[in-house]
PDB file of C-alpha atoms and ligand atoms in Angstrom:
ATOM      1  CA  UNK N   1       3.899  -1.736 -19.112  1.00 94.00           C
ATOM      2  CA  UNK N   2       4.459   1.253 -16.804  1.00 96.00           C
ATOM      3  CA  UNK N   3       1.310   2.024 -14.802  1.00 96.00           C
ATOM      4  CA  UNK N   4       2.711   4.645 -12.413  1.00 97.00           C
ATOM      5  CA  UNK N   5       5.143   7.311 -13.527  1.00 98.00           C
ATOM      6  CA  UNK N   6       6.427  10.037 -11.223  1.00 98.00           C
ATOM      7  CA  UNK N   7       8.761  12.432 -12.933  1.00 97.00           C
ATOM      8  CA  UNK N   8      10.897  14.958 -11.048  1.00 97.00           C
ATOM      9  CA  UNK N   9       8.214  15.236  -8.382  1.00 97.00           C
ATOM     10  CA  UNK N  10       8.508  17.774  -5.584  1.00 97.00           C
ATOM     11  CA  UNK N  11       6.064  18.116  -2.724  1.00 97.00           C
ATOM     12  CA  UNK N  12       6.395  20.953  -0.268  1.00 96.00           C
ATOM     13  CA  UNK N  13       4.225  21.573   2.759  1.00 93.00           C
ATOM     14  CA  UNK N  14       4.773  25.082   4.112  1.00 89.00           C
ATOM     15  CA  UNK N  15       8.546  24.905   4.223  1.00 86.00           C
ATOM     16  CA  UNK N  16       8.795  21.104   4.635  1.00 92.00           C
ATOM     17  CA  UNK N  17      10.304  19.422   1.559  1.00 94.00           C
ATOM     18  CA  UNK N  18       8.429  16.115   1.809  1.00 96.00           C
ATOM     19  CA  UNK N  19       9.635  14.934  -1.644  1.00 97.00           C
ATOM     20  CA  UNK N  20      12.451  16.234  -3.816  1.00 97.00           C
ATOM     21  CA  UNK N  21      13.233  15.374  -7.454  1.00 96.00           C
ATOM     22  CA  UNK N  22      11.579  11.999  -7.171  1.00 97.00           C
ATOM     23  CA  UNK N  23      11.512   9.771 -10.264  1.00 97.00           C
ATOM     24  CA  UNK N  24       9.593   6.521  -9.879  1.00 96.00           C
ATOM     25  CA  UNK N  25       8.196   4.089 -12.418  1.00 96.00           C
ATOM     26  CA  UNK N  26       6.106   1.072 -11.434  1.00 96.00           C
ATOM     27  CA  UNK N  27       5.662  -1.770 -13.922  1.00 95.00           C
ATOM     28  CA  UNK N  28       2.507  -3.828 -14.129  1.00 95.00           C
ATOM     29  CA  UNK N  29       2.927  -7.049 -12.116  1.00 95.00           C
ATOM     30  CA  UNK N  30       5.736  -5.893  -9.850  1.00 95.00           C
ATOM     31  CA  UNK N  31       5.797  -5.617  -6.076  1.00 96.00           C
ATOM     32  CA  UNK N  32       7.667  -2.485  -5.100  1.00 96.00           C
ATOM     33  CA  UNK N  33       8.836  -1.928  -1.534  1.00 94.00           C
ATOM     34  CA  UNK N  34       9.018   1.726  -0.525  1.00 94.00           C
ATOM     35  CA  UNK N  35      11.296   2.003   2.486  1.00 91.00           C
ATOM     36  CA  UNK N  36      12.460   4.784   4.732  1.00 89.00           C
ATOM     37  CA  UNK N  37      12.360   6.034   8.267  1.00 86.00           C
ATOM     38  CA  UNK N  38       9.470   8.102   9.669  1.00 86.00           C
ATOM     39  CA  UNK N  39       9.027  11.280   7.654  1.00 89.00           C
ATOM     40  CA  UNK N  40      10.966   9.984   4.624  1.00 92.00           C
ATOM     41  CA  UNK N  41       8.067  10.697   2.249  1.00 95.00           C
ATOM     42  CA  UNK N  42       6.417   7.280   1.821  1.00 94.00           C
ATOM     43  CA  UNK N  43       2.843   8.342   2.652  1.00 95.00           C
ATOM     44  CA  UNK N  44       3.238  11.493   0.560  1.00 97.00           C
ATOM     45  CA  UNK N  45       4.177   9.281  -2.416  1.00 97.00           C
ATOM     46  CA  UNK N  46       1.104   7.086  -1.860  1.00 97.00           C
ATOM     47  CA  UNK N  47      -1.172  10.146  -1.566  1.00 97.00           C
ATOM     48  CA  UNK N  48       0.178  11.515  -4.850  1.00 98.00           C
ATOM     49  CA  UNK N  49      -0.533   8.196  -6.607  1.00 97.00           C
ATOM     50  CA  UNK N  50      -4.052   8.148  -5.112  1.00 97.00           C
ATOM     51  CA  UNK N  51      -4.577  11.705  -6.362  1.00 96.00           C
ATOM     52  CA  UNK N  52      -5.367  12.946  -2.831  1.00 96.00           C
ATOM     53  CA  UNK N  53      -2.715  15.654  -3.172  1.00 96.00           C
ATOM     54  CA  UNK N  54      -1.039  17.381  -6.122  1.00 97.00           C
ATOM     55  CA  UNK N  55       2.713  17.716  -6.624  1.00 97.00           C
ATOM     56  CA  UNK N  56       4.251  21.151  -6.037  1.00 97.00           C
ATOM     57  CA  UNK N  57       6.344  20.507  -9.141  1.00 97.00           C
ATOM     58  CA  UNK N  58       6.860  17.654 -11.602  1.00 97.00           C
ATOM     59  CA  UNK N  59       4.322  15.201 -12.947  1.00 98.00           C
ATOM     60  CA  UNK N  60       2.393  12.208 -11.599  1.00 98.00           C
ATOM     61  CA  UNK N  61       0.793   9.825 -14.125  1.00 98.00           C
ATOM     62  CA  UNK N  62      -1.264   6.772 -13.146  1.00 97.00           C
ATOM     63  CA  UNK N  63      -2.576   4.628 -16.007  1.00 96.00           C
ATOM     64  CA  UNK N  64      -1.220   7.449 -18.177  1.00 96.00           C
ATOM     65  CA  UNK N  65      -3.512  10.048 -16.608  1.00 96.00           C
ATOM     66  CA  UNK N  66      -3.259  12.677 -13.904  1.00 97.00           C
ATOM     67  CA  UNK N  67      -4.778  11.030 -10.776  1.00 97.00           C
ATOM     68  CA  UNK N  68      -5.731  14.442  -9.350  1.00 96.00           C
ATOM     69  CA  UNK N  69      -7.216  15.688 -12.624  1.00 94.00           C
ATOM     70  CA  UNK N  70     -10.517  15.278 -14.431  1.00 92.00           C
ATOM     71  CA  UNK N  71     -10.129  11.452 -14.591  1.00 90.00           C
ATOM     72  CA  UNK N  72      -9.604  11.154 -10.819  1.00 93.00           C
ATOM     73  CA  UNK N  73     -12.723   9.065 -10.157  1.00 91.00           C
ATOM     74  CA  UNK N  74     -12.018   6.658 -13.018  1.00 91.00           C
ATOM     75  CA  UNK N  75      -8.430   6.126 -11.776  1.00 94.00           C
ATOM     76  CA  UNK N  76      -9.412   5.868  -8.113  1.00 93.00           C
ATOM     77  CA  UNK N  77     -11.737   2.961  -8.942  1.00 90.00           C
ATOM     78  CA  UNK N  78      -8.749   0.990 -10.188  1.00 93.00           C
ATOM     79  CA  UNK N  79      -6.741   1.493  -6.997  1.00 96.00           C
ATOM     80  CA  UNK N  80      -6.959  -0.426  -3.730  1.00 95.00           C
ATOM     81  CA  UNK N  81      -5.615   1.239  -0.595  1.00 95.00           C
ATOM     82  CA  UNK N  82      -4.827  -0.056   2.875  1.00 94.00           C
ATOM     83  CA  UNK N  83      -3.397   2.102   5.637  1.00 90.00           C
ATOM     84  CA  UNK N  84      -1.850   1.099   8.955  1.00 89.00           C
ATOM     85  CA  UNK N  85      -4.100   0.224  11.902  1.00 86.00           C
ATOM     86  CA  UNK N  86      -7.299   0.248   9.900  1.00 87.00           C
ATOM     87  CA  UNK N  87     -10.523   0.207  11.930  1.00 88.00           C
ATOM     88  CA  UNK N  88     -14.083  -0.737  11.089  1.00 92.00           C
ATOM     89  CA  UNK N  89     -17.500  -0.542  12.710  1.00 92.00           C
ATOM     90  CA  UNK N  90     -17.023  -2.749  15.745  1.00 95.00           C
ATOM     91  CA  UNK N  91     -20.616  -4.006  15.891  1.00 96.00           C
ATOM     92  CA  UNK N  92     -20.663  -5.295  12.305  1.00 97.00           C
ATOM     93  CA  UNK N  93     -19.426  -8.712  11.270  1.00 97.00           C
ATOM     94  CA  UNK N  94     -16.527  -9.026   8.846  1.00 97.00           C
ATOM     95  CA  UNK N  95     -18.939 -10.046   6.105  1.00 96.00           C
ATOM     96  CA  UNK N  96     -21.284  -7.122   6.813  1.00 96.00           C
ATOM     97  CA  UNK N  97     -18.348  -4.706   6.609  1.00 96.00           C
ATOM     98  CA  UNK N  98     -17.300  -6.082   3.242  1.00 95.00           C
ATOM     99  CA  UNK N  99     -20.877  -6.187   1.926  1.00 95.00           C
ATOM    100  CA  UNK N 100     -21.252  -2.529   2.880  1.00 94.00           C
ATOM    101  CA  UNK N 101     -18.127  -1.461   0.987  1.00 93.00           C
ATOM    102  CA  UNK N 102     -18.955  -3.804  -1.899  1.00 93.00           C
ATOM    103  CA  UNK N 103     -22.282  -1.982  -2.384  1.00 91.00           C
ATOM    104  CA  UNK N 104     -20.486   1.380  -2.408  1.00 88.00           C
ATOM    105  CA  UNK N 105     -18.094   0.054  -5.051  1.00 86.00           C
ATOM    106  CA  UNK N 106     -20.775  -1.722  -7.074  1.00 84.00           C
ATOM    107  CA  UNK N 107     -19.138  -5.165  -6.743  1.00 84.00           C
ATOM    108  CA  UNK N 108     -20.796  -8.535  -7.297  1.00 82.00           C
ATOM    109  CA  UNK N 109     -22.585 -10.136  -4.317  1.00 79.00           C
ATOM    110  CA  UNK N 110     -20.172 -13.084  -4.393  1.00 85.00           C
ATOM    111  CA  UNK N 111     -17.002 -11.026  -4.034  1.00 89.00           C
ATOM    112  CA  UNK N 112     -17.064 -10.314  -0.253  1.00 94.00           C
ATOM    113  CA  UNK N 113     -17.228 -14.015   0.678  1.00 93.00           C
ATOM    114  CA  UNK N 114     -14.571 -14.929  -1.869  1.00 93.00           C
ATOM    115  CA  UNK N 115     -12.277 -12.195  -0.585  1.00 94.00           C
ATOM    116  CA  UNK N 116     -12.753 -13.206   3.051  1.00 95.00           C
ATOM    117  CA  UNK N 117     -11.675 -16.720   2.085  1.00 93.00           C
ATOM    118  CA  UNK N 118      -8.729 -15.301   0.129  1.00 91.00           C
ATOM    119  CA  UNK N 119      -7.379 -13.514   3.233  1.00 92.00           C
ATOM    120  CA  UNK N 120      -8.059 -16.487   5.523  1.00 92.00           C
ATOM    121  CA  UNK N 121     -11.078 -15.034   7.346  1.00 94.00           C
ATOM    122  CA  UNK N 122     -13.810 -17.360   6.108  1.00 93.00           C
ATOM    123  CA  UNK N 123     -14.238 -18.875   9.598  1.00 96.00           C
ATOM    124  CA  UNK N 124     -14.600 -15.389  11.102  1.00 96.00           C
ATOM    125  CA  UNK N 125     -16.968 -14.002   8.455  1.00 96.00           C
ATOM    126  CA  UNK N 126     -19.965 -13.920  10.819  1.00 97.00           C
ATOM    127  CA  UNK N 127     -18.112 -12.721  13.899  1.00 97.00           C
ATOM    128  CA  UNK N 128     -18.319  -9.076  14.976  1.00 97.00           C
ATOM    129  CA  UNK N 129     -15.221  -7.008  14.193  1.00 97.00           C
ATOM    130  CA  UNK N 130     -14.842  -6.184  17.906  1.00 97.00           C
ATOM    131  CA  UNK N 131     -13.769  -9.814  18.425  1.00 97.00           C
ATOM    132  CA  UNK N 132     -11.060  -9.593  15.730  1.00 96.00           C
ATOM    133  CA  UNK N 133      -7.362  -9.349  16.562  1.00 92.00           C
ATOM    134  CA  UNK N 134      -5.285  -6.528  15.010  1.00 91.00           C
ATOM    135  CA  UNK N 135      -3.943  -8.967  12.423  1.00 91.00           C
ATOM    136  CA  UNK N 136      -7.467 -10.056  11.457  1.00 94.00           C
ATOM    137  CA  UNK N 137      -8.512  -6.381  11.112  1.00 94.00           C
ATOM    138  CA  UNK N 138      -5.587  -5.756   8.760  1.00 93.00           C
ATOM    139  CA  UNK N 139      -6.559  -8.810   6.684  1.00 93.00           C
ATOM    140  CA  UNK N 140     -10.150  -7.536   6.585  1.00 95.00           C
ATOM    141  CA  UNK N 141      -8.676  -4.207   5.433  1.00 95.00           C
ATOM    142  CA  UNK N 142      -6.780  -6.077   2.728  1.00 94.00           C
ATOM    143  CA  UNK N 143     -10.012  -7.765   1.598  1.00 94.00           C
ATOM    144  CA  UNK N 144     -11.690  -4.351   1.487  1.00 95.00           C
ATOM    145  CA  UNK N 145      -8.819  -2.925  -0.576  1.00 95.00           C
ATOM    146  CA  UNK N 146      -9.205  -5.852  -3.001  1.00 94.00           C
ATOM    147  CA  UNK N 147     -12.920  -5.199  -3.637  1.00 94.00           C
ATOM    148  CA  UNK N 148     -13.503  -4.428  -7.289  1.00 91.00           C
ATOM    149  CA  UNK N 149     -10.263  -6.194  -8.335  1.00 90.00           C
ATOM    150  CA  UNK N 150      -8.027  -3.085  -8.362  1.00 93.00           C
ATOM    151  CA  UNK N 151      -5.194  -2.969 -10.874  1.00 94.00           C
ATOM    152  CA  UNK N 152      -2.855  -1.443  -8.309  1.00 96.00           C
ATOM    153  CA  UNK N 153      -2.765  -2.081  -4.587  1.00 97.00           C
ATOM    154  CA  UNK N 154      -1.203   0.528  -2.270  1.00 97.00           C
ATOM    155  CA  UNK N 155      -0.317  -0.703   1.214  1.00 96.00           C
ATOM    156  CA  UNK N 156       0.930   1.899   3.700  1.00 94.00           C
ATOM    157  CA  UNK N 157       2.681   0.287   6.680  1.00 91.00           C
ATOM    158  CA  UNK N 158       0.159  -2.580   6.687  1.00 91.00           C
ATOM    159  CA  UNK N 159       1.792  -4.631   9.446  1.00 90.00           C
ATOM    160  CA  UNK N 160       2.594  -1.932  12.014  1.00 86.00           C
ATOM    161  CA  UNK N 161       1.621  -3.200  15.461  1.00 82.00           C
ATOM    162  CA  UNK N 162       1.163  -6.808  14.342  1.00 85.00           C
ATOM    163  CA  UNK N 163       3.026  -9.612  16.077  1.00 86.00           C
ATOM    164  CA  UNK N 164       5.402 -11.833  14.020  1.00 88.00           C
ATOM    165  CA  UNK N 165       2.756 -14.514  13.451  1.00 88.00           C
ATOM    166  CA  UNK N 166       0.113 -12.030  12.269  1.00 87.00           C
ATOM    167  CA  UNK N 167       2.756 -10.332  10.076  1.00 90.00           C
ATOM    168  CA  UNK N 168       3.614 -13.691   8.524  1.00 90.00           C
ATOM    169  CA  UNK N 169      -0.076 -14.440   7.865  1.00 88.00           C
ATOM    170  CA  UNK N 170      -0.538 -11.018   6.299  1.00 90.00           C
ATOM    171  CA  UNK N 171       2.433 -11.463   3.972  1.00 91.00           C
ATOM    172  CA  UNK N 172       1.325 -14.942   2.964  1.00 91.00           C
ATOM    173  CA  UNK N 173      -1.841 -13.271   1.595  1.00 90.00           C
ATOM    174  CA  UNK N 174       0.389 -10.759  -0.226  1.00 92.00           C
ATOM    175  CA  UNK N 175       2.497 -13.603  -1.597  1.00 91.00           C
ATOM    176  CA  UNK N 176      -0.652 -15.231  -3.015  1.00 90.00           C
ATOM    177  CA  UNK N 177      -1.546 -11.925  -4.705  1.00 90.00           C
ATOM    178  CA  UNK N 178       1.977 -11.746  -6.117  1.00 91.00           C
ATOM    179  CA  UNK N 179       1.623 -15.248  -7.594  1.00 91.00           C
ATOM    180  CA  UNK N 180      -1.660 -14.101  -9.190  1.00 89.00           C
ATOM    181  CA  UNK N 181       0.183 -11.223 -10.935  1.00 90.00           C
ATOM    182  CA  UNK N 182      -0.962  -8.241  -8.823  1.00 93.00           C
ATOM    183  CA  UNK N 183       0.857  -4.913  -8.867  1.00 96.00           C
ATOM    184  CA  UNK N 184       1.559  -3.692  -5.339  1.00 96.00           C
ATOM    185  CA  UNK N 185       3.331  -0.801  -3.631  1.00 96.00           C
ATOM    186  CA  UNK N 186       4.232  -1.713  -0.097  1.00 95.00           C
ATOM    187  CA  UNK N 187       5.469   1.034   2.251  1.00 93.00           C
ATOM    188  CA  UNK N 188       7.329   0.057   5.351  1.00 87.00           C
ATOM    189  CA  UNK N 189      10.051   1.107   7.719  1.00 80.00           C
ATOM    190  CA  UNK N 190      10.571  -2.561   8.610  1.00 77.00           C
ATOM    191  CA  UNK N 191      11.884  -5.361   6.449  1.00 76.00           C
ATOM    192  CA  UNK N 192      10.544  -8.220   8.560  1.00 72.00           C
ATOM    193  CA  UNK N 193       8.340 -10.380   6.367  1.00 77.00           C
ATOM    194  CA  UNK N 194       8.693  -8.149   3.307  1.00 85.00           C
ATOM    195  CA  UNK N 195      11.851  -9.631   1.778  1.00 81.00           C
ATOM    196  CA  UNK N 196      10.119 -12.642   0.299  1.00 83.00           C
ATOM    197  CA  UNK N 197       7.398 -10.714  -1.497  1.00 91.00           C
ATOM    198  CA  UNK N 198       9.041  -7.642  -2.997  1.00 92.00           C
ATOM    199  CA  UNK N 199      10.708  -7.601  -6.421  1.00 93.00           C
ATOM    200  CA  UNK N 200      12.343  -4.200  -6.087  1.00 93.00           C
ATOM    201  CA  UNK N 201      12.906  -1.626  -3.399  1.00 92.00           C
ATOM    202  CA  UNK N 202      13.180   2.129  -3.358  1.00 93.00           C
ATOM    203  CA  UNK N 203      14.732   3.720  -0.295  1.00 91.00           C
ATOM    204  CA  UNK N 204      13.687   7.246   0.568  1.00 92.00           C
ATOM    205  CA  UNK N 205      15.571   9.539   2.898  1.00 89.00           C
ATOM    206  CA  UNK N 206      14.252  13.005   3.727  1.00 90.00           C
ATOM    207  CA  UNK N 207      12.174  13.021   0.563  1.00 94.00           C
ATOM    208  CA  UNK N 208      14.916  11.921  -1.816  1.00 94.00           C
ATOM    209  CA  UNK N 209      15.437   8.581  -3.524  1.00 92.00           C
ATOM    210  CA  UNK N 210      18.604   7.245  -1.947  1.00 88.00           C
ATOM    211  CA  UNK N 211      18.854   3.893  -3.713  1.00 86.00           C
ATOM    212  CA  UNK N 212      16.761   1.551  -5.809  1.00 89.00           C
ATOM    213  CA  UNK N 213      17.123  -2.066  -6.862  1.00 88.00           C
ATOM    214  CA  UNK N 214      16.586  -5.606  -5.683  1.00 86.00           C
ATOM    215  CA  UNK N 215      17.206  -6.255  -1.988  1.00 82.00           C
ATOM    216  CA  UNK N 216      20.297  -8.304  -2.823  1.00 81.00           C
ATOM    217  CA  UNK N 217      21.706  -5.350  -4.791  1.00 83.00           C
ATOM    218  CA  UNK N 218      20.909  -2.953  -1.948  1.00 81.00           C
ATOM    219  CA  UNK N 219      22.536  -5.209   0.636  1.00 77.00           C
ATOM    220  CA  UNK N 220      25.881  -4.544  -1.099  1.00 77.00           C
ATOM    221  CA  UNK N 221      25.646  -0.830  -0.293  1.00 74.00           C
ATOM    222  CA  UNK N 222      27.065  -0.469   3.196  1.00 60.00           C
ATOM    223  CA  UNK N 223      26.328   3.252   3.426  1.00 63.00           C
ATOM    224  CA  UNK N 224      22.535   2.909   3.322  1.00 63.00           C
ATOM    225  CA  UNK N 225      20.809   4.143   6.505  1.00 56.00           C
ATOM    226  CA  UNK N 226      18.494   1.135   6.562  1.00 54.00           C
ATOM    227  CA  UNK N 227      21.337  -1.282   5.929  1.00 53.00           C
ATOM    228  CA  UNK N 228      21.250  -2.625   9.459  1.00 47.00           C
ATOM    229  CA  UNK N 229      17.688  -3.738   8.815  1.00 59.00           C
ATOM    230  CA  UNK N 230      18.569  -4.938   5.318  1.00 52.00           C
ATOM    231  CA  UNK N 231      21.293  -7.142   6.775  1.00 45.00           C
ATOM    232  CA  UNK N 232      18.907  -8.488   9.383  1.00 41.00           C
TER     233      UNK N 232
HETATM  234  P1  LIG G 301       5.749   7.894   8.446  1.00 59.10           P
HETATM  235  O1  LIG G 301       6.354   6.541   8.403  1.00 59.10           O
HETATM  236  O2  LIG G 301       6.041   8.630   9.733  1.00 59.10           O
HETATM  237  O3  LIG G 301       4.301   7.977   8.046  1.00 59.10           O
HETATM  238  P2  LIG G 301       6.476   8.851   5.793  1.00 59.10           P
HETATM  239  O4  LIG G 301       7.736   8.321   5.187  1.00 59.10           O
HETATM  240  O5  LIG G 301       5.195   8.274   5.349  1.00 59.10           O
HETATM  241  O6  LIG G 301       6.589   8.770   7.367  1.00 59.10           O
HETATM  242  P3  LIG G 301       5.330  11.402   5.099  1.00 59.10           P
HETATM  243  O7  LIG G 301       4.111  11.216   5.923  1.00 59.10           O
HETATM  244  O8  LIG G 301       5.211  11.322   3.623  1.00 59.10           O
HETATM  245  O9  LIG G 301       6.496  10.435   5.562  1.00 59.10           O
HETATM  246  O10 LIG G 301       5.938  12.824   5.508  1.00 59.10           O
HETATM  247  C1  LIG G 301       7.080  13.414   4.860  1.00 59.10           C
HETATM  248  C2  LIG G 301       7.359  14.769   5.511  1.00 59.10           C
HETATM  249  O11 LIG G 301       6.299  15.672   5.187  1.00 59.10           O
HETATM  250  C3  LIG G 301       7.451  14.737   7.026  1.00 59.10           C
HETATM  251  O12 LIG G 301       8.429  15.670   7.426  1.00 59.10           O
HETATM  252  C4  LIG G 301       6.073  15.187   7.465  1.00 59.10           C
HETATM  253  O13 LIG G 301       6.112  15.815   8.727  1.00 59.10           O
HETATM  254  C5  LIG G 301       5.692  16.185   6.370  1.00 59.10           C
HETATM  255  N1  LIG G 301       4.242  16.268   6.128  1.00 59.10           N
HETATM  256  C6  LIG G 301       3.451  15.268   5.679  1.00 59.10           C
HETATM  257  N2  LIG G 301       2.176  15.699   5.552  1.00 59.10           N
HETATM  258  C7  LIG G 301       2.177  17.009   5.931  1.00 59.10           C
HETATM  259  C8  LIG G 301       1.171  18.031   6.007  1.00 59.10           C
HETATM  260  N3  LIG G 301      -0.092  17.767   5.657  1.00 59.10           N
HETATM  261  N4  LIG G 301       1.546  19.247   6.435  1.00 59.10           N
HETATM  262  C9  LIG G 301       2.828  19.515   6.779  1.00 59.10           C
HETATM  263  N5  LIG G 301       3.833  18.618   6.714  1.00 59.10           N
HETATM  264  C10 LIG G 301       3.521  17.383   6.294  1.00 59.10           C
END
């Protein structure tokens, strides 16, 4: 079942063509990697799916509805979002942070503790966020994004600034979500750690879809600008 459908989408910001003629379908249960260098249009794509911005032309459908239209709130509740370098109230513990967001989302009381365990932070649940490493903060951000059991998880450069060990830990949580059948869009300009979890990749260059397919298919295309990383 297709849960995200972008059709001939254009997004212009005052003379900048952030996206051009973009077609993108995301199937339920797949992990899509959205790759491209800085400015390629990855965040713009995520914002369109979240309904934070509207396309200049073309159509965006999420769960068969316009995410920036009258059903925006209903759709937004089914989406989990994590951005790069997320930060939380430093004086609160990890559990307090999650409890706070759980109340806003109307989740069950049990969910925050379960989610902390799911991302490997159960031992740090009662420690203040100021004592967390960057990797732990990103995993807390992942737990927050998972509150309310979203049907689609959008991760925008989630491992930027993390060391290889923290990146590996983060992607092992993503791998567990994959095994549980989650649908995830993962934006990155790096392939390190991502190869094992993604089913399909879309490469953006200057707002256009340059290539799409499995990583093994894309590795055959020597002319791709990210091919050096793909080979790596
Ligand atoms: P990065 O990895 O640097 O975040 P990205 O692939 O996510 O890059 P976008 O943030 O989607 O790229 O940006 C695509 C293009 O649109 C860039 O040229 C960017 O400068 C431009 N852009 C994005 N948001 C705005 C805005 N609000 N106003 C003007 N230009 C914008």
